[in-house]
Coordinates of C-alpha atoms in Angstrom, one line a residue:
M1 CA 26.4 -200.1 -85.5
N2 CA 28.9 -197.9 -83.8
L3 CA 27.1 -195.5 -81.4
S4 CA 30.3 -193.5 -80.6
M5 CA 31.1 -192.1 -84.0
G6 CA 32.6 -188.7 -84.2
P7 CA 31.9 -186.1 -86.9
G8 CA 33.3 -187.1 -90.2
K9 CA 33.6 -190.8 -89.4
K10 CA 31.8 -193.3 -91.5
E11 CA 29.5 -196.1 -90.5
K12 CA 30.0 -199.4 -92.3
K13 CA 27.1 -198.5 -94.7
N14 CA 28.9 -195.3 -95.6
I15 CA 26.4 -193.1 -93.8
H16 CA 27.7 -189.9 -92.2
L17 CA 26.3 -189.2 -88.7
D18 CA 27.1 -186.1 -86.7
Y19 CA 25.5 -187.5 -83.5
D20 CA 24.0 -190.6 -82.1
T21 CA 21.2 -188.5 -80.5
V22 CA 20.0 -184.9 -80.8
I23 CA 17.9 -183.4 -78.0
I24 CA 15.7 -180.4 -78.7
G25 CA 15.5 -178.3 -75.5
A26 CA 17.8 -177.6 -72.5
G27 CA 15.1 -177.3 -69.8
V28 CA 14.5 -179.7 -66.9
A29 CA 13.9 -182.7 -69.2
G30 CA 16.5 -181.9 -71.7
L31 CA 19.3 -181.5 -69.2
Y32 CA 18.6 -184.7 -67.4
Q33 CA 18.2 -186.6 -70.7
L34 CA 21.6 -185.2 -71.8
Y35 CA 23.2 -186.3 -68.5
R36 CA 21.8 -189.9 -68.8
L37 CA 22.8 -190.4 -72.5
R38 CA 26.3 -189.1 -71.9
E39 CA 26.6 -191.7 -69.1
L40 CA 26.0 -194.3 -71.8
G41 CA 28.9 -192.9 -73.8
L42 CA 26.8 -191.7 -76.7
K43 CA 27.6 -188.7 -78.8
V44 CA 24.8 -186.2 -78.0
R45 CA 24.0 -182.7 -79.0
T46 CA 21.3 -180.5 -77.5
F47 CA 19.9 -177.6 -79.4
E48 CA 18.4 -174.8 -77.3
A49 CA 16.6 -171.8 -78.7
G50 CA 17.5 -169.6 -75.7
S51 CA 20.9 -168.2 -74.7
G52 CA 20.9 -170.2 -71.5
V53 CA 19.6 -173.4 -69.8
G54 CA 16.3 -173.6 -67.9
G55 CA 13.5 -174.0 -70.4
T56 CA 10.4 -172.7 -68.6
W57 CA 12.6 -171.1 -66.0
Y58 CA 14.7 -169.3 -68.6
W59 CA 11.8 -167.9 -70.6
N60 CA 9.2 -167.1 -67.9
R61 CA 11.0 -164.4 -65.9
Y62 CA 8.0 -162.1 -65.3
P63 CA 7.5 -160.8 -61.8
G64 CA 5.9 -163.3 -59.5
A65 CA 6.9 -166.4 -61.5
R66 CA 7.5 -169.3 -59.1
F67 CA 6.9 -172.9 -58.3
D68 CA 3.5 -174.0 -57.1
S69 CA 4.8 -177.4 -56.1
E70 CA 7.1 -177.6 -53.1
S71 CA 10.6 -176.6 -54.0
W72 CA 12.2 -179.7 -52.5
T73 CA 10.0 -181.9 -54.6
Y74 CA 10.8 -180.1 -57.8
G75 CA 14.5 -180.6 -57.9
Y76 CA 16.3 -183.6 -59.4
S77 CA 16.6 -186.8 -57.4
F78 CA 19.3 -188.6 -59.4
S79 CA 22.3 -187.3 -57.5
Q80 CA 22.6 -187.4 -53.7
E81 CA 25.5 -185.0 -54.0
L82 CA 23.4 -182.5 -55.8
M83 CA 20.6 -182.8 -53.2
D84 CA 23.2 -182.3 -50.4
E85 CA 24.8 -179.3 -51.9
W86 CA 21.7 -177.3 -52.9
D87 CA 19.7 -175.3 -50.4
W88 CA 16.1 -174.2 -51.4
K89 CA 15.4 -170.8 -49.9
E90 CA 11.6 -170.8 -50.1
N91 CA 8.8 -173.4 -49.9
F92 CA 7.8 -172.3 -53.4
S93 CA 10.9 -171.0 -55.1
A94 CA 10.9 -168.0 -57.4
Q95 CA 12.1 -167.9 -61.1
P96 CA 15.5 -166.3 -60.5
E97 CA 16.4 -169.0 -58.0
N98 CA 15.0 -171.8 -60.2
E99 CA 17.1 -170.6 -63.1
R100 CA 20.1 -170.4 -60.9
Y101 CA 19.5 -174.0 -59.8
L102 CA 19.4 -175.3 -63.4
N103 CA 22.5 -173.4 -64.2
F104 CA 24.1 -175.0 -61.1
V105 CA 23.2 -178.4 -62.4
A106 CA 24.5 -177.7 -65.9
D107 CA 27.8 -176.5 -64.4
K108 CA 28.2 -179.3 -61.9
F109 CA 27.8 -182.0 -64.5
N110 CA 29.6 -180.0 -67.2
L111 CA 26.6 -180.2 -69.5
R112 CA 27.2 -177.0 -71.5
E113 CA 29.9 -178.5 -73.7
N114 CA 27.1 -180.6 -75.3
I115 CA 24.6 -177.8 -75.7
Q116 CA 24.4 -175.3 -78.6
F117 CA 22.6 -172.1 -77.5
N118 CA 20.6 -169.7 -79.7
A119 CA 19.9 -172.7 -81.9
T120 CA 16.3 -172.8 -82.9
V121 CA 15.3 -176.0 -84.7
V122 CA 13.0 -175.2 -87.6
S123 CA 12.6 -178.6 -89.3
T124 CA 13.5 -182.3 -88.9
Q125 CA 13.2 -185.0 -91.6
Y126 CA 13.6 -188.7 -91.1
H127 CA 15.4 -190.4 -94.0
D128 CA 14.2 -194.0 -94.4
D129 CA 17.0 -195.1 -96.6
R130 CA 19.7 -194.1 -94.2
R131 CA 17.8 -194.4 -91.0
Y132 CA 18.7 -191.0 -89.5
W133 CA 17.2 -187.7 -88.7
E134 CA 18.2 -184.5 -90.5
I135 CA 17.9 -181.5 -88.2
I136 CA 17.9 -178.0 -89.6
L137 CA 18.4 -174.8 -87.5
E138 CA 17.0 -171.4 -88.1
N139 CA 20.5 -170.2 -89.3
G140 CA 20.5 -172.9 -92.0
D141 CA 23.0 -175.2 -90.3
C142 CA 22.1 -178.9 -90.9
Y143 CA 23.0 -181.9 -88.7
T144 CA 22.3 -185.6 -88.8
S145 CA 21.5 -187.9 -85.9
R146 CA 20.4 -191.5 -85.5
F147 CA 17.9 -190.6 -82.8
L148 CA 15.9 -187.5 -82.1
I149 CA 14.4 -186.7 -78.6
T150 CA 12.1 -183.7 -78.1
A151 CA 12.3 -182.0 -74.7
I152 CA 10.3 -178.9 -75.7
G153 CA 7.9 -178.7 -72.8
I154 CA 4.1 -178.4 -72.7
L155 CA 4.0 -174.6 -72.4
S156 CA 6.5 -173.4 -74.9
A157 CA 4.4 -171.9 -77.7
P158 CA 2.9 -168.6 -76.4
T159 CA -0.2 -167.3 -78.2
M160 CA -1.3 -163.8 -78.7
P161 CA -5.0 -162.8 -78.6
N162 CA -7.0 -162.4 -81.8
I163 CA -7.4 -158.6 -81.5
S164 CA -6.8 -156.1 -84.2
G165 CA -4.2 -153.4 -83.8
V166 CA -1.8 -155.2 -81.6
S167 CA 1.2 -153.8 -83.5
D168 CA -0.2 -150.2 -83.4
F169 CA 0.4 -149.6 -79.7
K170 CA 3.2 -147.1 -79.2
G171 CA 4.0 -148.0 -75.6
V172 CA 5.9 -151.0 -74.2
S173 CA 4.2 -154.4 -74.8
F174 CA 5.1 -158.1 -74.7
H175 CA 3.8 -161.5 -73.9
T176 CA 4.8 -162.8 -70.5
Y177 CA 6.7 -165.7 -72.0
Y178 CA 9.1 -163.1 -73.7
W179 CA 9.6 -161.0 -70.6
P180 CA 12.8 -158.9 -71.0
K181 CA 15.9 -159.8 -69.0
E182 CA 16.3 -156.3 -67.8
E183 CA 14.2 -155.1 -64.9
I184 CA 10.8 -153.5 -65.7
D185 CA 9.8 -150.6 -63.5
F186 CA 6.0 -150.2 -63.0
E187 CA 6.3 -147.3 -60.6
G188 CA 3.6 -144.8 -61.4
K189 CA 2.9 -146.5 -64.8
R190 CA -0.5 -147.1 -66.4
V191 CA -0.4 -150.9 -67.0
G192 CA -2.9 -153.1 -68.8
V193 CA -2.8 -156.9 -68.3
I194 CA -4.9 -159.1 -70.6
G195 CA -5.7 -162.5 -69.0
T196 CA -6.3 -164.0 -65.5
G197 CA -4.8 -167.5 -65.8
A198 CA -2.0 -168.9 -63.7
T199 CA 0.6 -166.6 -65.2
A200 CA -1.5 -163.5 -64.9
V201 CA -2.4 -164.2 -61.3
Q202 CA 1.2 -164.3 -60.3
L203 CA 2.0 -161.2 -62.3
I204 CA -1.0 -159.1 -61.3
Q205 CA -0.4 -159.4 -57.6
E206 CA 3.2 -158.0 -58.2
V207 CA 2.4 -155.2 -60.6
A208 CA -0.4 -153.9 -58.3
K209 CA 2.2 -153.1 -55.6
T210 CA 3.7 -150.2 -57.5
A211 CA 1.8 -149.4 -60.7
G212 CA 0.1 -146.0 -60.8
H213 CA -2.9 -147.7 -62.2
L214 CA -3.4 -151.4 -63.2
T215 CA -6.3 -152.5 -65.4
V216 CA -7.0 -156.2 -65.6
F217 CA -8.9 -157.5 -68.6
Q218 CA -10.5 -160.7 -67.6
R219 CA -11.6 -163.1 -70.3
T220 CA -12.5 -166.1 -68.1
P221 CA -12.3 -166.1 -64.2
N222 CA -10.4 -168.9 -62.6
W223 CA -10.6 -170.6 -59.3
C224 CA -7.5 -169.6 -57.3
A225 CA -6.3 -170.8 -54.0
P226 CA -3.7 -169.4 -51.5
L227 CA -0.1 -170.5 -52.0
H228 CA 1.0 -169.7 -48.4
N229 CA 4.7 -169.4 -49.3
R230 CA 7.4 -168.6 -46.8
P231 CA 11.2 -168.9 -46.3
I232 CA 12.7 -172.3 -45.3
T233 CA 14.3 -172.2 -41.9
A234 CA 17.7 -173.7 -41.2
E235 CA 16.2 -176.5 -39.2
E236 CA 13.7 -177.3 -42.0
Q237 CA 16.6 -177.3 -44.5
K238 CA 18.4 -180.0 -42.4
E239 CA 15.2 -182.0 -42.2
I240 CA 14.6 -181.8 -45.9
K241 CA 18.1 -183.1 -46.7
T242 CA 17.7 -186.1 -44.4
S243 CA 14.2 -186.9 -45.7
Y244 CA 14.7 -186.9 -49.5
E245 CA 14.3 -190.6 -49.8
E246 CA 10.9 -190.4 -48.0
I247 CA 9.9 -187.2 -49.9
F248 CA 10.5 -188.8 -53.3
A249 CA 8.9 -192.0 -52.3
K250 CA 5.7 -190.1 -51.3
C251 CA 5.7 -188.3 -54.6
R252 CA 6.3 -191.5 -56.5
A253 CA 3.2 -193.0 -54.9
S254 CA 0.9 -190.1 -55.4
Y255 CA -1.5 -189.6 -58.3
A256 CA 0.3 -186.6 -59.8
G257 CA 3.8 -186.8 -58.3
F258 CA 3.1 -184.2 -55.6
M259 CA 3.4 -184.4 -51.8
H260 CA -0.4 -184.3 -51.8
D261 CA -2.6 -187.3 -52.6
S262 CA -6.3 -187.5 -52.5
D263 CA -8.2 -188.2 -49.2
R264 CA -9.8 -191.6 -49.5
R265 CA -13.2 -190.4 -48.3
R266 CA -15.9 -189.1 -50.6
A267 CA -17.2 -185.6 -50.2
L268 CA -20.8 -186.5 -49.6
Q269 CA -20.1 -189.4 -47.3
V270 CA -19.1 -187.0 -44.5
S271 CA -21.3 -184.5 -42.6
D272 CA -21.6 -180.9 -43.8
E273 CA -19.7 -179.8 -40.7
E274 CA -16.8 -182.3 -41.3
R275 CA -16.6 -181.4 -45.0
Q276 CA -16.5 -177.7 -44.2
A277 CA -13.8 -178.1 -41.6
F278 CA -11.7 -180.2 -44.1
Y279 CA -12.0 -177.5 -46.7
E280 CA -11.0 -174.8 -44.2
K281 CA -8.0 -176.9 -43.3
L282 CA -6.9 -177.3 -46.9
Y283 CA -7.5 -173.6 -47.6
R284 CA -5.0 -172.7 -44.8
E285 CA -2.3 -175.2 -45.9
P286 CA 0.4 -174.4 -48.5
G287 CA 0.4 -175.7 -52.0
F288 CA -1.8 -177.9 -54.2
G289 CA -3.3 -179.8 -51.3
I290 CA -6.7 -178.2 -51.9
W291 CA -6.5 -179.5 -55.5
M292 CA -4.6 -182.7 -55.3
G293 CA -5.2 -183.7 -51.7
N294 CA -9.0 -183.2 -51.6
F295 CA -11.7 -185.8 -51.4
R296 CA -11.2 -188.7 -53.9
D297 CA -14.3 -187.9 -55.9
M298 CA -13.8 -184.1 -56.1
L299 CA -12.5 -184.3 -59.7
V300 CA -14.8 -187.0 -61.0
D301 CA -18.3 -186.4 -59.4
E302 CA -20.1 -183.1 -60.2
R303 CA -22.0 -183.2 -56.9
A304 CA -18.8 -183.5 -54.9
N305 CA -17.2 -180.8 -57.0
T306 CA -20.1 -178.4 -56.4
T307 CA -19.3 -178.5 -52.7
I308 CA -15.7 -177.3 -53.1
S309 CA -16.7 -174.8 -55.8
E310 CA -19.2 -173.2 -53.4
F311 CA -16.7 -173.2 -50.6
V312 CA -14.0 -171.4 -52.7
A313 CA -16.7 -169.0 -54.1
G314 CA -17.5 -168.0 -50.5
K315 CA -13.8 -167.3 -49.9
I316 CA -13.7 -165.0 -52.9
R317 CA -16.7 -163.1 -51.7
E318 CA -15.2 -162.8 -48.2
R319 CA -11.9 -161.4 -49.6
V320 CA -13.2 -159.0 -52.2
K321 CA -15.0 -156.1 -50.6
D322 CA -17.2 -155.0 -53.6
P323 CA -19.8 -157.7 -54.2
A324 CA -20.2 -156.8 -57.8
I325 CA -16.4 -157.3 -58.5
A326 CA -16.4 -160.5 -56.4
A327 CA -19.2 -161.8 -58.6
K328 CA -17.1 -161.2 -61.7
L329 CA -14.2 -163.1 -60.2
V330 CA -16.3 -166.3 -59.4
P331 CA -16.2 -168.8 -62.3
T332 CA -19.6 -169.9 -63.6
N333 CA -18.6 -172.1 -66.5
H334 CA -16.4 -174.8 -64.7
G335 CA -16.0 -176.3 -61.3
F336 CA -13.0 -175.9 -59.0
G337 CA -10.0 -178.0 -60.1
T338 CA -11.4 -178.9 -63.5
R339 CA -8.9 -176.3 -65.0
R340 CA -5.4 -175.7 -63.8
V341 CA -5.7 -174.0 -60.4
P342 CA -3.6 -170.8 -60.1
M343 CA -2.0 -170.4 -56.7
E344 CA -2.0 -166.9 -55.3
T345 CA -0.7 -164.6 -52.6
H346 CA -3.2 -161.8 -51.8
Y347 CA -4.5 -161.9 -55.4
Y348 CA -8.1 -161.3 -54.5
E349 CA -7.2 -158.4 -52.2
V350 CA -5.6 -156.6 -55.2
Y351 CA -9.1 -155.8 -56.4
N352 CA -9.7 -153.9 -53.1
Q353 CA -7.0 -151.4 -54.1
D354 CA -7.9 -147.9 -55.5
N355 CA -5.3 -148.3 -58.3
V356 CA -6.7 -151.5 -59.7
Q357 CA -9.7 -151.9 -62.1
L358 CA -11.2 -155.1 -63.3
V359 CA -12.7 -155.1 -66.8
D360 CA -15.0 -158.1 -67.6
L361 CA -14.6 -158.8 -71.3
R362 CA -17.8 -160.9 -71.3
E363 CA -19.6 -157.6 -70.7
T364 CA -17.4 -155.2 -72.6
P365 CA -15.2 -157.0 -75.0
I366 CA -12.0 -155.5 -76.5
S367 CA -12.7 -153.8 -79.9
R368 CA -9.1 -153.1 -80.8
I369 CA -5.6 -152.1 -79.6
T370 CA -4.8 -148.5 -80.5
E371 CA -1.6 -146.3 -80.4
A372 CA -2.6 -145.2 -77.0
G373 CA -4.0 -148.3 -75.4
I374 CA -7.0 -150.7 -75.4
E375 CA -10.5 -149.8 -76.6
T376 CA -13.4 -151.8 -75.4
S377 CA -17.0 -151.7 -76.4
D378 CA -17.7 -148.9 -73.9
E379 CA -14.4 -147.2 -73.0
M380 CA -10.9 -146.2 -74.2
H381 CA -8.2 -147.3 -71.7
E382 CA -4.8 -145.5 -72.2
F383 CA -1.6 -147.2 -71.1
D384 CA 2.1 -146.9 -70.8
M385 CA 2.4 -150.7 -70.9
I386 CA 0.4 -153.6 -72.1
V387 CA 1.2 -157.2 -71.0
Y388 CA -0.3 -160.2 -72.8
A389 CA -0.8 -163.0 -70.3
T390 CA -2.8 -164.9 -72.9
G391 CA -1.4 -168.4 -72.5
F392 CA 0.0 -171.0 -74.7
D393 CA -0.8 -173.4 -77.5
A394 CA -0.3 -176.1 -74.9
V395 CA 1.2 -179.5 -75.1
T396 CA 1.2 -179.8 -78.9
G397 CA 2.1 -176.2 -79.8
G398 CA 5.8 -176.7 -79.5
Y399 CA 5.6 -179.5 -82.1
S400 CA 3.6 -177.2 -84.5
Q401 CA 6.4 -174.7 -84.4
I402 CA 8.8 -177.3 -86.0
D403 CA 8.3 -178.8 -89.5
I404 CA 8.6 -182.5 -88.3
R405 CA 8.5 -185.0 -91.1
G406 CA 8.6 -188.7 -90.5
S407 CA 8.8 -191.8 -92.6
G408 CA 7.9 -191.1 -96.3
G409 CA 8.0 -187.4 -95.6
R410 CA 4.7 -187.3 -93.8
T411 CA 4.3 -184.3 -91.5
L412 CA 3.4 -184.6 -87.9
T413 CA 0.8 -181.9 -88.5
D414 CA -0.9 -184.2 -91.0
K415 CA -0.6 -187.2 -88.7
W416 CA -2.4 -185.3 -86.0
A417 CA -4.9 -183.5 -88.2
D418 CA -7.8 -185.7 -86.9
G419 CA -6.5 -185.9 -83.3
V420 CA -3.4 -186.6 -81.4
R421 CA -2.2 -190.3 -81.5
T422 CA 0.8 -191.6 -79.6
F423 CA 2.3 -194.7 -78.0
L424 CA 2.9 -194.1 -74.3
G425 CA 3.1 -190.4 -75.0
L426 CA 6.7 -191.1 -75.9
Q427 CA 6.6 -192.2 -79.5
I428 CA 4.5 -191.8 -82.7
E429 CA 3.9 -194.4 -85.3
G430 CA 5.4 -193.3 -88.6
F431 CA 8.2 -191.3 -86.9
P432 CA 10.9 -193.8 -86.3
N433 CA 13.7 -193.1 -83.8
M434 CA 11.9 -190.0 -82.5
F435 CA 10.8 -189.8 -78.8
T436 CA 8.7 -187.2 -77.1
L437 CA 9.6 -186.4 -73.5
V438 CA 6.6 -184.9 -71.7
G439 CA 4.7 -185.2 -74.9
P440 CA 0.9 -185.4 -75.4
H441 CA -0.7 -188.5 -73.8
N442 CA 2.1 -188.6 -71.3
A443 CA 1.6 -188.6 -67.5
A444 CA 4.2 -185.8 -67.2
S445 CA 1.8 -183.3 -68.8
F446 CA -0.5 -183.7 -65.7
C447 CA 2.1 -184.1 -63.0
N448 CA 4.7 -182.4 -60.6
I449 CA 6.7 -182.3 -63.8
P450 CA 10.3 -183.2 -62.7
R451 CA 9.0 -186.3 -61.0
C452 CA 7.5 -187.6 -64.2
I453 CA 10.3 -186.2 -66.3
E454 CA 12.8 -188.5 -64.4
Q455 CA 10.6 -191.5 -65.2
N456 CA 10.5 -190.5 -68.9
V457 CA 14.2 -190.0 -69.1
D458 CA 15.2 -193.1 -67.1
W459 CA 12.9 -195.2 -69.3
M460 CA 14.5 -193.7 -72.4
A461 CA 18.0 -194.3 -71.0
D462 CA 17.1 -198.0 -70.5
L463 CA 15.9 -198.2 -74.1
M464 CA 19.1 -196.5 -75.4
T465 CA 21.1 -199.0 -73.4
R466 CA 19.4 -201.8 -75.3
V467 CA 20.1 -199.9 -78.6
K468 CA 23.8 -199.7 -77.7
V469 CA 24.1 -203.3 -76.6
D470 CA 22.3 -204.8 -79.6
G471 CA 23.4 -202.3 -82.2
L472 CA 19.8 -201.3 -83.1
N473 CA 19.3 -198.8 -86.0
R474 CA 15.5 -198.2 -86.0
I475 CA 12.8 -198.2 -83.4
E476 CA 9.2 -197.5 -84.2
S477 CA 5.8 -198.1 -82.5
T478 CA 3.2 -200.1 -84.3
A479 CA -0.1 -198.7 -85.5
E480 CA -1.9 -201.2 -83.3
A481 CA 0.0 -200.2 -80.2
E482 CA -0.6 -196.6 -80.9
E483 CA -4.3 -197.1 -81.4
E484 CA -4.6 -199.1 -78.2
W485 CA -2.7 -196.5 -76.1
T486 CA -4.7 -193.6 -77.6
G487 CA -7.9 -195.4 -76.8
H488 CA -6.7 -196.0 -73.2
V489 CA -5.8 -192.3 -72.8
H490 CA -9.3 -191.3 -74.0
L491 CA -10.9 -193.8 -71.6
M492 CA -9.0 -192.5 -68.6
A493 CA -10.0 -188.9 -69.5
Q494 CA -13.7 -189.7 -69.8
R495 CA -14.1 -190.1 -66.1
M496 CA -12.5 -186.8 -65.3
L497 CA -14.6 -183.6 -65.0
F498 CA -11.8 -181.6 -66.8
S499 CA -12.6 -183.5 -70.0
K500 CA -15.9 -181.6 -70.1
T501 CA -14.3 -178.2 -69.6
N502 CA -12.7 -175.8 -72.0
S503 CA -9.1 -175.3 -71.1
W504 CA -5.6 -176.1 -72.3
F505 CA -6.0 -179.5 -70.6
T506 CA -8.5 -180.2 -73.4
G507 CA -6.8 -178.4 -76.3
I508 CA -9.2 -175.4 -76.4
N509 CA -7.5 -172.1 -77.4
S510 CA -9.7 -169.2 -78.5
N511 CA -6.5 -167.5 -79.9
I512 CA -6.1 -170.2 -82.5
E513 CA -8.5 -170.5 -85.4
G514 CA -10.3 -173.8 -85.4
R515 CA -9.2 -174.8 -81.8
D516 CA -12.7 -174.8 -80.3
Q517 CA -13.2 -178.6 -80.1
R518 CA -12.1 -180.5 -77.1
S519 CA -9.4 -183.1 -77.5
V520 CA -7.5 -185.3 -75.1
L521 CA -4.0 -184.1 -74.5
L522 CA -3.2 -185.4 -71.0
Y523 CA -2.9 -188.8 -69.5
A524 CA -5.3 -188.9 -66.6
G525 CA -4.6 -192.4 -65.3
G526 CA -2.1 -191.1 -62.8
A527 CA 1.6 -191.2 -62.6
P528 CA 1.9 -194.6 -60.8
G529 CA -0.4 -196.2 -63.4
Y530 CA 1.5 -194.6 -66.3
R531 CA 4.8 -195.8 -64.8
D532 CA 3.5 -199.4 -64.6
K533 CA 2.3 -199.3 -68.2
C534 CA 5.8 -198.1 -69.4
D535 CA 7.5 -200.8 -67.2
E536 CA 5.2 -203.5 -68.6
V537 CA 6.2 -202.5 -72.2
A538 CA 9.9 -202.6 -71.3
A539 CA 9.6 -206.0 -69.5
A540 CA 7.9 -207.5 -72.5
D541 CA 10.9 -206.7 -74.7
Y542 CA 9.3 -203.3 -75.7
A543 CA 6.0 -204.8 -76.8
G544 CA 4.3 -202.5 -79.2
M545 CA 7.5 -201.3 -80.7
I546 CA 9.5 -202.7 -83.7
L547 CA 13.2 -202.8 -83.0
H548 CA 15.7 -203.3 -85.8

């Protein structure tokens, strides 16, 4: 097999191939995968739906969007030159800077020449007889490729709420994922925001600064913790650049790829005073430490979790002046950290402002959207602008947007109709030569994502090296390997409290009909354990995969 064929050239079996590998998506994962495959001399094409690179950081440009993992742990680690050249400005970098960084990477490594922008993939079909994938774009263009790699991200399929009249509103409205590139002015405007998840929390605290009146429609309160962001000093910048090896080693060793790893003590093994002091310390520190650097049993033991939940509830009551509003902002249906923890900057203080109103949809649900605004069961709220911060069809939603057909024409939707099944969260039995970066059952979906992305991509690059050296045409996981891995994923999830909670971690989405049953979408065995599993498979000559 010739893995360096150009368009129009023929393989010895008279099969026309446009590319050796097609990548869907030019975000953090897609850019690095493109870089690694080009290093191997493969003919690669990336199809990107947007007009620029960045993925998450291209689409999510709403005010307040920023990292909640430390900036210097989020960037790529594969190039020392890149790390030396780039200066992060803040501990938790904002969207404009993050998009600029990914554009800098694309330009530095001349990646754009292999990327086709404004190219939405609508369907893919594997042809068994010719052993290639056919990829069709929204404009009707069709391409063929031996291998297909999805880099579509876990939060790339936004969902709108199931509310009648959405199209009736005469003012400005959009989902946060589709935030316009032009600046939106909230000065003096009447703004309604539906949702109080991680995106909404970042947005609300910015809109409240200038809006004439902001109404927040809360469906489910979330446990939020202070981000404590600030600029990086010149001295800190120097220290970061001389410490990258240590920084990435620490991330590599931690459970979820962050600078924070769990305290080895158990919450109930220490005195009340010691536990309270520890929580106070975490609450004052920046980043995810209060979530990922807490007591080791905080996410697996309900009694331990109750102690941190009560602590954070107390902080909410301290920060929100009106006890009735504070009570509405304290979650009662899940414990702290069992859903994704939004990181905030003066979010709770927003509700002390005269220009901000909280509407609890558990008490007064939305009846419909009208030409003028939002009507609830007890009041009509008129707006100039409505923002839908209503989340995503997470992890699997990006796959549902594409008609993916594997061996024999079977659709991925049918394959997963009774639950997601994968091998390593990287391949799916019955879908040869297709690989899913940051896919379901992958550690990268519960991780400081670039750290786990690099592991995914490097593993794939090693496999593609094997493909090139041995002239392989077809790679597919076995049904037995898929069943074993899926069982392992479910076993790892059972011990975690999040598996008992309704959230995107467990596939629950009230905006999608029939999505009210929990499923396991994340790998909860930790990034180091996942990496070991992948390495074991590779070391055993890719055990669990059939290589032709």
